[in-house]
Amino acid sequence: MKFLSNAALDRLRAAADAPDLSGTRYQLVDKLGQGGMGGVYRVEDTALERKVALKVIGVADPGGELAARLLREARVIAQLEHPGIVPVHDIGTLPDGRVFYTMKLVQGRSLDEHVPQLGSIADRLRVFEKICEAVSFAHAHGVLHRDLKPQNIMVGPFGEVLVMDWGLSKVLADANPPARLPGAISNAGPGTGHGAVLGTPGYMAPEQARGEKLDQRADVYSLGAILKFLLNFGERPPRPVVAIAEKAVAEDPALRYEAAQELAADVAHYLDGLPVSAYPESAPTRIWRWTVRNRAWLLLILAYALMRTLFILWRGK
Amino acid sequence: MPDDTQIGGRNGKFPATRWSLIVASRSAQAEERQRALDTLIAAYWKPVYKYIRLRWGRDNEQSKDLTQEFFARLLEKDFLESYDPEKARLRTFLRVCVDRFLANEEKAAQRLKRGGNVQFQSLDFESAEGELQQLEIPSSETMDDFFAREWVRSLFSLAVERLRRECEAQGKQRHFQLLELYDIDEGGKELTYEQVARQFGVKASDVTNYLAYARREFRRIVLEQLREMTGSEAEFHREARALLGMDVDLP
């Protein structure tokens, strides 16, 4: 009997769990990661001669619940065509009976790995704005993500930001989703559970942790937690930005931003040197900010007034 | 046939599915009980031998005797009668049994002198000792982890051997050779499917298909063996998750 080295044991383990791609257009390259629902693999699409990511369920699914969840995830993402949301290419069932979908292979790193490279506060806020835009787009289509966290955000080599892992997403009942989106589900309803905790502690809104009915403010909370995460690195964050993050993660949803778009707008205001709704300023601060923003005009007016005065004085002589 | 032990499974055949050696070991039929113990010994004798060598620091001769004596006592004393799948994994239960057995080593030695009536001639202790010399044991590894890893090695070795026999019987040697190349031998991963296809004189798509077949069959065999080696459904699912990174439901 052949001796199996530790490395061989690891390879056999991985091989036994690898998706069966025989008879498909895909060739396995390697494994990219493992989630609660299954694994994500880098595969070669031999028809189009390009590499894509293949997500496949890897767990027991006698009732077909997880297969339905994976299909639902793929269909939700497919309806959300946005530069900040990873596109789905294909969907199907492998010869081993496991359901899969393929998506764009995102070359880059997750936000938690990438954040040390984001030097200034402004750089980090610009990335954050892009995350908010993608989430806001999903909300506009009646979809909540429900598991936003730095590990689920990918930052590409050209600064592109992609929101990943829509496995826990929820289609809002009272929203007006595109006709082909799968139907609305309750927070603890089928297609989301399989005994898993929905969301990630630290990034999950309190009402989500309590299993209550959710709306888009639950994602706003997670976005606020991501913003706080981004502010933990490097220089000390300015007070208005801290106030934005604090407002987003308010315990009471009523005290948060109503929408991701509002949160993004406040961040944009800060970047443009405008006042932010989360940070009421005193009158002198407001005057100073107005002065700084309009200093070019003010200097021109001052220069004109000075010249005019000098001219009058000269004429009076 | 290069087989370390013939005690592990008559004709190398394992029951299809849903057969647990725990249930079989308590069967009224002597043949069924014997088959259960054969299966248990086939999977566990190497981990037990290596564990005695490392955890208890016994030399190879002592470890051989103690390993054989341990399994002899399993046969004599109906050890498995006291095993409760609700309380512990079978693997953990057996390791604790080994510890208890070694703690009472003097008595065990006396029994050996008195009787020594069971000898497992076919246990290839030389190969077990050879493996022990090749092992890289991380310093951080506990003896519990060590025993668990050796059990996985033993389980996978049996599965690979059974896969080889089954592939040969079905004229699918090439399927097994590809698994051997990619997943067992060192360096196989460096080769592209095209290179391997040329080497084997097949199409690249055949490499994908053959390899997928061998991996699927390997997974099936491992899971069947695992089901035998575990005391309950819950333990089977837990072990499958730990072993293969997945929970499973056999057809």
Coordinates of C-alpha atoms in Angstrom, one line a residue:
Chain A
M1 CA 0.0 0.0 0.0
K2 CA 1.4 3.3 -1.0
F3 CA 2.4 5.8 1.7
L4 CA 0.4 9.0 1.4
S5 CA 2.4 12.1 2.4
N6 CA 0.7 15.0 4.2
A7 CA 0.7 16.9 1.0
A8 CA -1.0 14.0 -0.8
L9 CA -3.6 13.9 1.9
D10 CA -4.4 17.6 1.4
R11 CA -4.5 17.1 -2.4
L12 CA -6.9 14.1 -2.1
R13 CA -9.1 16.0 0.3
A14 CA -9.4 18.8 -2.2
A15 CA -9.8 16.4 -5.1
A16 CA -12.7 14.6 -3.4
D17 CA -14.5 17.9 -2.8
A18 CA -13.7 19.3 -6.3
P19 CA -16.7 19.8 -8.6
D20 CA -17.1 17.2 -11.4
L21 CA -16.6 19.2 -14.6
S22 CA -16.5 16.2 -16.9
G23 CA -18.5 16.8 -20.1
T24 CA -18.8 20.5 -19.4
R25 CA -17.1 23.4 -21.1
Y26 CA -15.1 24.1 -17.9
Q27 CA -11.7 22.9 -16.8
L28 CA -10.7 23.1 -13.1
V29 CA -7.7 25.3 -12.4
D30 CA -7.8 25.8 -8.6
K31 CA -9.9 26.6 -5.6
L32 CA -10.4 30.2 -4.7
G33 CA -12.3 29.9 -1.4
Q34 CA -14.8 28.2 0.7
G35 CA -18.0 29.7 2.0
G36 CA -20.9 28.4 4.1
M37 CA -22.9 27.3 1.1
G38 CA -20.0 25.8 -1.0
G39 CA -16.8 26.5 -2.8
V40 CA -15.6 28.9 -5.4
Y41 CA -13.2 27.6 -8.0
R42 CA -11.1 29.2 -10.8
V43 CA -12.0 27.4 -14.0
E44 CA -11.1 27.7 -17.7
D45 CA -14.1 28.3 -20.0
T46 CA -12.7 26.2 -22.9
A47 CA -15.4 27.6 -25.3
L48 CA -14.6 31.3 -24.8
E49 CA -10.9 30.6 -23.8
R50 CA -11.1 32.7 -20.6
K51 CA -10.9 32.1 -16.9
V52 CA -14.1 32.5 -14.9
A53 CA -15.1 31.8 -11.3
L54 CA -17.4 28.9 -10.6
K55 CA -19.5 28.7 -7.5
V56 CA -20.9 25.3 -6.5
I57 CA -22.8 24.0 -3.6
G58 CA -20.6 21.6 -1.6
V59 CA -22.8 20.6 1.2
A60 CA -25.7 18.2 1.9
D61 CA -28.8 19.3 0.3
P62 CA -31.3 16.5 0.4
G63 CA -34.3 18.9 0.2
G64 CA -32.7 20.9 -2.6
E65 CA -32.9 24.0 -0.4
L66 CA -29.3 25.1 -1.0
A67 CA -29.5 24.4 -4.8
A68 CA -32.5 26.7 -4.8
R69 CA -30.7 29.3 -2.8
L70 CA -27.7 29.2 -5.2
L71 CA -29.9 29.5 -8.2
R72 CA -31.8 32.3 -6.6
E73 CA -28.5 34.1 -5.8
A74 CA -27.4 33.8 -9.4
R75 CA -30.7 35.1 -10.8
V76 CA -30.7 38.0 -8.4
I77 CA -27.2 39.0 -9.4
A78 CA -28.0 38.5 -13.1
Q79 CA -30.8 41.1 -12.8
L80 CA -28.5 43.6 -11.1
E81 CA -26.4 44.8 -14.0
H82 CA -24.1 47.4 -12.5
P83 CA -20.3 48.0 -12.7
G84 CA -20.1 47.4 -8.9
I85 CA -21.8 44.0 -9.0
V86 CA -20.1 41.0 -10.3
P87 CA -21.8 39.7 -13.5
V88 CA -23.1 36.1 -13.8
H89 CA -22.3 34.2 -17.0
D90 CA -23.8 30.8 -16.8
I91 CA -25.9 28.6 -14.5
G92 CA -26.5 24.8 -14.5
T93 CA -26.1 21.4 -12.8
L94 CA -22.8 19.4 -12.9
P95 CA -22.6 15.7 -13.7
D96 CA -22.3 15.1 -9.9
G97 CA -25.7 16.7 -9.4
R98 CA -24.4 19.8 -7.8
V99 CA -25.8 23.2 -8.9
F100 CA -23.3 25.8 -10.0
Y101 CA -23.1 29.2 -11.6
T102 CA -20.1 31.0 -13.2
M103 CA -19.3 34.6 -12.9
K104 CA -16.6 37.1 -13.8
L105 CA -13.3 36.1 -12.2
V106 CA -12.4 39.2 -10.2
Q107 CA -8.7 39.8 -10.1
G108 CA -8.0 41.8 -7.0
R109 CA -8.2 41.6 -3.3
S110 CA -10.9 41.9 -0.7
L111 CA -11.3 45.3 1.0
D112 CA -9.8 44.1 4.3
E113 CA -6.6 43.1 2.5
H114 CA -6.6 46.1 0.3
V115 CA -7.2 48.8 2.9
P116 CA -3.6 49.3 3.9
Q117 CA -2.9 50.5 0.4
L118 CA -5.5 53.2 0.6
G119 CA -3.4 56.0 2.0
S120 CA -5.5 59.0 2.6
I121 CA -9.0 59.4 4.1
A122 CA -10.2 60.8 0.7
D123 CA -9.0 57.6 -1.1
R124 CA -10.8 55.4 1.4
L125 CA -14.0 57.5 1.1
R126 CA -13.9 57.3 -2.7
V127 CA -13.9 53.5 -2.5
F128 CA -16.6 53.7 0.0
E129 CA -18.7 55.8 -2.3
K130 CA -18.5 53.1 -5.0
I131 CA -19.7 50.5 -2.5
C132 CA -22.6 52.7 -1.6
E133 CA -23.5 53.2 -5.3
A134 CA -23.7 49.5 -6.0
V135 CA -25.7 48.8 -2.8
S136 CA -28.0 51.7 -3.6
F137 CA -28.5 50.3 -7.1
A138 CA -29.5 47.0 -5.6
H139 CA -31.9 48.7 -3.2
A140 CA -33.5 50.6 -6.1
H141 CA -34.2 47.1 -7.6
G142 CA -35.7 45.9 -4.4
V143 CA -32.7 43.8 -3.2
L144 CA -31.1 43.9 0.2
H145 CA -27.6 42.4 0.4
R146 CA -27.7 41.5 4.2
D147 CA -24.1 40.4 4.5
L148 CA -22.1 43.5 3.6
K149 CA -18.6 43.3 5.1
P150 CA -15.0 44.1 3.9
Q151 CA -14.4 40.4 3.0
N152 CA -17.4 40.6 0.6
I153 CA -16.0 43.7 -1.3
M154 CA -13.4 43.2 -4.0
V155 CA -11.1 45.9 -5.1
G156 CA -9.6 45.4 -8.6
P157 CA -6.2 46.5 -9.9
F158 CA -7.7 49.5 -11.6
G159 CA -9.6 50.7 -8.6
E160 CA -12.8 48.9 -9.6
V161 CA -15.0 48.0 -6.6
L162 CA -17.3 45.0 -6.7
V163 CA -19.8 43.9 -4.1
M164 CA -19.7 40.1 -3.9
D165 CA -21.5 37.2 -2.2
W166 CA -25.2 37.9 -2.6
G167 CA -26.0 34.5 -1.0
L168 CA -28.0 36.1 1.8
S169 CA -29.7 38.7 -0.3
K170 CA -33.4 39.3 0.1
V171 CA -35.9 40.6 -2.4
L172 CA -38.1 43.2 -0.6
A173 CA -41.8 42.4 -0.6
D174 CA -42.9 46.0 -0.9
A175 CA -40.4 46.9 -3.5
N176 CA -41.0 46.8 -7.2
P177 CA -38.4 44.4 -8.4
P178 CA -37.9 43.5 -12.1
A179 CA -40.5 40.9 -13.2
R180 CA -38.0 38.0 -13.4
L181 CA -36.6 38.4 -9.9
P182 CA -37.4 35.5 -7.6
G183 CA -40.3 36.2 -5.1
A184 CA -40.0 38.0 -1.8
I185 CA -39.1 36.0 1.2
S186 CA -39.2 36.6 4.9
N187 CA -36.0 37.1 7.0
A188 CA -36.0 33.6 8.4
G189 CA -37.9 32.1 5.5
P190 CA -36.8 29.3 3.1
G191 CA -33.9 29.9 0.8
T192 CA -31.9 31.8 3.3
G193 CA -31.3 29.6 6.3
H194 CA -29.9 26.0 6.4
G195 CA -29.1 26.6 10.0
A196 CA -26.6 29.3 9.2
V197 CA -26.5 32.6 11.1
L198 CA -27.7 35.2 8.6
G199 CA -25.1 38.0 8.4
T200 CA -21.9 38.6 10.2
P201 CA -21.6 39.8 13.8
G202 CA -20.0 43.3 13.9
Y203 CA -21.4 44.2 10.5
M204 CA -25.0 43.0 11.0
A205 CA -27.7 45.5 12.0
P206 CA -29.2 44.9 15.5
E207 CA -32.6 44.2 14.0
Q208 CA -31.1 41.6 11.7
A209 CA -29.5 39.9 14.6
R210 CA -32.9 39.8 16.3
G211 CA -34.5 38.3 13.3
E212 CA -36.9 41.2 12.8
K213 CA -38.3 42.5 9.5
L214 CA -35.7 44.3 7.5
D215 CA -35.5 47.2 5.1
Q216 CA -32.7 48.9 3.4
R217 CA -31.5 50.6 6.6
A218 CA -30.1 47.2 7.7
D219 CA -27.6 47.5 4.8
V220 CA -27.0 51.1 5.7
Y221 CA -25.9 49.9 9.1
S222 CA -23.5 47.4 7.5
L223 CA -22.2 50.2 5.2
G224 CA -21.6 52.3 8.3
A225 CA -19.7 49.5 9.9
I226 CA -17.6 49.2 6.8
L227 CA -16.9 52.9 6.9
K228 CA -15.8 52.6 10.5
F229 CA -13.5 49.8 9.5
L230 CA -12.0 52.0 6.8
L231 CA -11.5 54.8 9.3
N232 CA -9.5 52.6 11.6
F233 CA -6.4 52.8 9.5
G234 CA -3.9 55.6 9.1
E235 CA -4.5 59.2 10.0
R236 CA -7.2 60.2 12.5
P237 CA -10.5 60.7 10.7
P238 CA -12.1 64.2 10.7
R239 CA -15.1 64.7 12.9
P240 CA -17.7 65.0 10.1
V241 CA -16.7 61.7 8.7
V242 CA -16.8 60.0 12.1
A243 CA -20.3 61.5 12.5
I244 CA -21.4 60.1 9.2
A245 CA -20.3 56.6 10.3
E246 CA -21.9 57.0 13.7
K247 CA -25.2 58.0 12.1
A248 CA -25.1 55.0 9.7
V249 CA -24.7 52.6 12.6
A250 CA -27.3 54.1 14.9
E251 CA -28.9 51.4 17.0
D252 CA -32.4 52.7 16.1
P253 CA -33.0 52.4 12.3
A254 CA -35.1 55.6 12.4
L255 CA -32.0 57.5 13.4
R256 CA -29.9 56.2 10.4
Y257 CA -29.7 57.4 6.9
E258 CA -32.9 56.4 5.1
A259 CA -31.0 55.1 2.1
A260 CA -27.5 54.1 1.0
Q261 CA -27.8 57.0 -1.5
E262 CA -28.2 59.5 1.3
L263 CA -25.2 58.1 3.1
A264 CA -23.2 58.3 -0.2
A265 CA -24.4 61.9 -0.7
D266 CA -23.1 62.9 2.8
V267 CA -19.7 61.3 2.0
A268 CA -19.6 63.2 -1.4
H269 CA -20.5 66.4 0.4
Y270 CA -17.6 66.0 2.7
L271 CA -15.2 65.3 -0.2
D272 CA -16.5 68.4 -1.9
G273 CA -16.0 70.5 1.2
L274 CA -19.7 70.9 1.8
P275 CA -21.5 70.5 5.2
V276 CA -22.7 67.0 6.0
S277 CA -26.1 66.3 7.4
A278 CA -24.7 64.1 10.2
Y279 CA -22.5 66.9 11.6
P280 CA -24.3 70.1 12.6
E281 CA -21.8 73.0 12.6
S282 CA -21.7 76.2 14.7
A283 CA -22.2 79.5 13.0
P284 CA -18.5 80.5 13.0
T285 CA -17.5 77.1 11.5
R286 CA -20.1 77.4 8.9
I287 CA -18.9 80.9 8.0
W288 CA -15.3 79.7 7.9
R289 CA -16.2 76.7 5.7
W290 CA -18.1 79.1 3.3
T291 CA -15.2 81.4 3.2
V292 CA -12.7 78.7 2.4
R293 CA -15.0 77.2 -0.3
N294 CA -15.5 80.6 -1.9
R295 CA -12.1 82.1 -1.3
A296 CA -11.4 82.6 -5.0
W297 CA -14.5 84.7 -5.5
L298 CA -13.8 86.5 -2.2
L299 CA -10.3 87.3 -3.2
L300 CA -11.5 88.7 -6.6
I301 CA -14.1 90.9 -4.9
L302 CA -11.5 92.0 -2.3
A303 CA -9.0 92.8 -5.1
Y304 CA -11.7 94.7 -7.0
A305 CA -12.8 96.7 -3.9
L306 CA -9.2 97.5 -3.1
M307 CA -8.5 98.7 -6.7
R308 CA -11.7 100.7 -6.7
T309 CA -10.8 102.3 -3.3
L310 CA -7.3 103.2 -4.6
F311 CA -8.8 104.6 -7.8
I312 CA -11.2 106.8 -5.8
L313 CA -8.5 108.0 -3.5
W314 CA -6.2 108.8 -6.6
R315 CA -9.1 110.7 -8.3
G316 CA -9.8 112.6 -5.1
K317 CA -6.3 114.1 -4.9
Chain B
M1 CA -1.2 -7.9 -3.9
P2 CA 0.7 -5.3 -1.9
D3 CA -1.6 -5.3 1.0
D4 CA -0.6 -4.3 4.5
T5 CA -3.3 -6.3 6.2
Q6 CA -5.7 -8.9 5.0
I7 CA -7.8 -8.5 8.1
G8 CA -9.4 -5.3 6.7
G9 CA -12.4 -6.5 4.8
R10 CA -13.0 -9.8 3.2
N11 CA -12.0 -9.7 -0.4
G12 CA -11.6 -6.0 0.1
K13 CA -15.3 -5.6 -0.3
F14 CA -17.2 -3.2 1.9
P15 CA -20.9 -3.3 2.3
A16 CA -22.7 -0.8 0.1
T17 CA -23.9 1.9 2.5
R18 CA -25.7 2.5 5.7
W19 CA -23.7 -0.2 7.4
S20 CA -22.1 0.8 10.6
L21 CA -19.4 -1.4 12.2
I22 CA -20.8 -0.4 15.6
V23 CA -24.1 -2.0 14.8
A24 CA -22.4 -5.0 13.2
S25 CA -20.1 -5.4 16.2
R26 CA -23.1 -6.0 18.4
S27 CA -24.7 -8.4 16.0
A28 CA -25.8 -11.8 17.2
Q29 CA -24.1 -13.4 14.2
A30 CA -20.4 -14.2 14.8
E31 CA -19.5 -13.6 11.2
E32 CA -21.0 -10.1 11.2
R33 CA -19.2 -9.3 14.4
Q34 CA -15.9 -10.6 13.0
R35 CA -16.3 -8.5 9.8
A36 CA -16.9 -5.4 11.9
L37 CA -13.8 -5.9 13.8
D38 CA -11.8 -6.7 10.7
T39 CA -12.9 -3.3 9.3
L40 CA -12.1 -1.5 12.5
I41 CA -8.6 -3.0 12.7
A42 CA -7.9 -2.3 9.0
A43 CA -8.5 1.4 9.6
Y44 CA -7.1 1.8 13.0
W45 CA -4.1 -0.4 13.5
K46 CA -1.6 2.0 12.0
P47 CA -2.8 5.0 13.9
V48 CA -2.8 3.0 17.1
Y49 CA 0.7 1.7 16.5
K50 CA 2.1 5.1 15.7
Y51 CA 0.3 6.6 18.6
I52 CA 1.8 4.1 21.0
R53 CA 5.2 4.8 19.5
L54 CA 5.0 8.6 19.9
R55 CA 2.6 9.3 22.7
W56 CA 3.8 6.5 25.0
G57 CA 7.4 6.4 23.8
R58 CA 7.5 2.6 23.3
D59 CA 10.0 1.0 21.0
N60 CA 8.8 -0.7 17.9
E61 CA 8.8 -4.2 19.3
Q62 CA 6.9 -3.2 22.4
S63 CA 4.5 -1.1 20.2
K64 CA 3.9 -4.1 17.9
D65 CA 3.0 -6.3 20.9
L66 CA 0.8 -3.6 22.5
T67 CA -1.0 -2.9 19.3
Q68 CA -1.9 -6.5 18.8
E69 CA -2.8 -6.9 22.4
F70 CA -5.0 -3.9 22.2
F71 CA -7.0 -5.3 19.3
A72 CA -7.0 -8.7 20.9
R73 CA -8.7 -7.2 23.9
L74 CA -11.2 -5.4 21.7
L75 CA -12.2 -8.9 20.4
E76 CA -12.2 -10.5 23.8
K77 CA -13.8 -7.9 25.9
D78 CA -16.5 -6.5 23.7
F79 CA -15.0 -3.1 24.2
L80 CA -17.4 -1.6 21.7
E81 CA -20.4 -2.5 23.9
S82 CA -19.6 0.4 26.1
Y83 CA -19.3 2.9 23.2
D84 CA -22.0 5.5 23.0
P85 CA -22.1 7.4 19.7
E86 CA -24.0 10.2 21.4
K87 CA -21.1 11.0 23.8
A88 CA -18.0 10.8 21.6
R89 CA -16.6 10.1 18.2
L90 CA -15.5 6.5 17.6
R91 CA -12.0 7.8 16.9
T92 CA -11.8 9.6 20.2
F93 CA -13.3 6.7 22.0
L94 CA -10.7 4.3 20.6
R95 CA -7.9 6.7 21.5
V96 CA -9.1 7.0 25.0
C97 CA -9.3 3.2 25.1
V98 CA -5.6 3.0 24.0
D99 CA -4.6 5.4 26.7
R100 CA -6.4 3.4 29.3
F101 CA -5.0 0.2 28.0
L102 CA -1.4 1.6 28.1
A103 CA -2.0 3.0 31.6
N104 CA -2.7 -0.5 32.7
E105 CA 0.2 -1.8 30.7
E106 CA 1.6 -4.1 33.4
K107 CA -1.7 -6.0 33.6
A108 CA -1.8 -6.1 29.9
A109 CA 1.7 -7.5 29.7
Q110 CA 0.7 -10.2 32.2
R111 CA -2.2 -11.1 30.0
L112 CA 0.2 -11.3 27.1
K113 CA 2.5 -13.7 29.0
R114 CA -0.5 -15.6 30.1
G115 CA -2.1 -16.0 26.8
G116 CA -0.9 -13.8 23.9
N117 CA -3.4 -15.9 22.1
V118 CA -4.3 -13.5 19.3
Q119 CA -1.6 -12.7 16.7
F120 CA -2.3 -10.6 13.7
Q121 CA 0.3 -12.0 11.5
S122 CA -0.7 -10.0 8.5
L123 CA -0.2 -6.6 10.1
D124 CA 2.7 -5.1 8.3
F125 CA 4.4 -3.3 11.2
E126 CA 7.5 -2.6 9.1
S127 CA 5.5 -0.4 6.8
A128 CA 4.0 1.4 9.7
E129 CA 7.4 2.0 11.2
G130 CA 8.7 3.2 7.8
E131 CA 5.8 5.6 7.6
L132 CA 6.6 6.9 11.0
Q133 CA 10.1 7.7 10.0
Q134 CA 8.8 9.7 7.0
L135 CA 6.3 11.7 8.9
E136 CA 6.8 15.4 9.4
I137 CA 5.1 16.1 12.7
P138 CA 4.4 19.8 13.3
S139 CA 5.6 20.8 16.8
S140 CA 2.3 22.5 17.5
E141 CA 0.4 19.3 16.8
T142 CA -1.3 17.7 19.8
M143 CA -1.3 13.9 20.2
D144 CA -5.1 14.1 19.6
D145 CA -4.5 15.8 16.3
F146 CA -1.8 13.3 15.5
F147 CA -4.0 10.4 16.0
A148 CA -6.8 12.0 14.0
R149 CA -4.4 12.7 11.1
E150 CA -3.1 9.2 11.1
W151 CA -6.6 7.9 11.0
V152 CA -7.3 10.0 7.9
R153 CA -4.1 8.7 6.4
S154 CA -5.2 5.2 7.1
L155 CA -8.7 5.8 5.8
F156 CA -7.5 7.4 2.6
S157 CA -4.8 4.7 2.0
L158 CA -7.5 2.0 2.2
A159 CA -9.7 4.1 -0.1
V160 CA -6.9 4.6 -2.7
E161 CA -6.1 0.9 -2.6
R162 CA -9.8 -0.1 -3.1
L163 CA -10.1 2.4 -5.9
R164 CA -7.0 0.9 -7.6
R165 CA -8.5 -2.6 -7.4
E166 CA -11.9 -1.4 -8.6
C167 CA -10.4 0.5 -11.5
E168 CA -8.3 -2.5 -12.5
A169 CA -11.4 -4.8 -12.3
Q170 CA -13.2 -2.4 -14.7
G171 CA -10.3 -1.9 -17.1
K172 CA -10.0 1.7 -16.0
Q173 CA -6.4 1.7 -14.9
R174 CA -5.8 5.0 -16.8
H175 CA -8.4 6.7 -14.6
F176 CA -6.6 5.6 -11.5
Q177 CA -3.2 6.5 -12.9
L178 CA -4.4 10.0 -13.5
L179 CA -5.6 10.4 -9.9
E180 CA -2.2 9.0 -8.8
L181 CA -0.4 11.5 -11.0
Y182 CA -2.4 14.6 -10.0
D183 CA -3.4 13.9 -6.4
I184 CA -1.0 11.4 -4.9
D185 CA 2.4 11.8 -6.4
E186 CA 4.5 14.9 -6.0
G187 CA 4.8 17.2 -9.0
G188 CA 1.8 16.0 -11.0
K189 CA 0.0 19.3 -10.4
E190 CA 2.7 21.1 -12.4
L191 CA 1.6 19.4 -15.6
T192 CA -1.1 20.8 -17.8
Y193 CA -3.9 18.5 -19.0
E194 CA -2.5 18.9 -22.5
Q195 CA 0.9 17.6 -21.4
V196 CA -0.6 14.7 -19.6
A197 CA -2.9 13.9 -22.5
R198 CA 0.2 13.7 -24.8
Q199 CA 2.0 11.5 -22.2
F200 CA -1.0 9.1 -22.0
G201 CA -1.9 9.3 -25.6
V202 CA -5.5 10.6 -25.0
K203 CA -7.4 13.8 -25.6
A204 CA -7.2 16.6 -23.1
S205 CA -11.0 16.3 -22.5
D206 CA -10.4 12.6 -21.7
V207 CA -8.0 13.7 -18.9
T208 CA -10.7 15.9 -17.4
N209 CA -13.3 13.1 -17.7
Y210 CA -11.0 10.3 -16.4
L211 CA -9.8 12.4 -13.5
A212 CA -13.4 13.5 -12.6
Y213 CA -14.4 9.8 -12.6
A214 CA -11.5 8.7 -10.4
R215 CA -12.1 11.6 -7.9
R216 CA -15.8 10.9 -7.8
E217 CA -15.2 7.3 -7.1
F218 CA -12.6 8.1 -4.5
R219 CA -15.1 10.4 -2.8
R220 CA -17.7 7.7 -2.9
I221 CA -15.4 5.1 -1.4
V222 CA -14.2 7.4 1.4
L223 CA -17.7 8.3 2.3
E224 CA -18.8 4.7 2.4
Q225 CA -15.9 3.8 4.6
L226 CA -16.6 6.8 6.8
R227 CA -20.1 5.7 7.2
E228 CA -18.9 2.4 8.4
M229 CA -16.4 3.9 10.8
T230 CA -18.8 6.3 12.5
G231 CA -21.2 5.5 15.2
S232 CA -24.1 7.8 14.2
E233 CA -25.5 9.9 11.4
A234 CA -24.5 13.0 13.2
E235 CA -20.9 11.8 13.6
F236 CA -20.8 10.8 10.0
H237 CA -21.8 14.2 8.8
R238 CA -19.4 15.9 11.2
E239 CA -16.5 13.7 10.1
A240 CA -17.4 14.2 6.4
R241 CA -17.4 17.9 6.9
A242 CA -14.0 17.8 8.7
L243 CA -12.5 15.3 6.2
L244 CA -13.7 16.6 2.9
G245 CA -14.9 20.1 3.7
M246 CA -18.5 19.2 3.0
D247 CA -21.5 17.7 4.5
V248 CA -22.9 14.9 2.5
D249 CA -25.9 12.7 1.8
L250 CA -25.1 9.4 0.2
P251 CA -27.6 8.2 -2.4

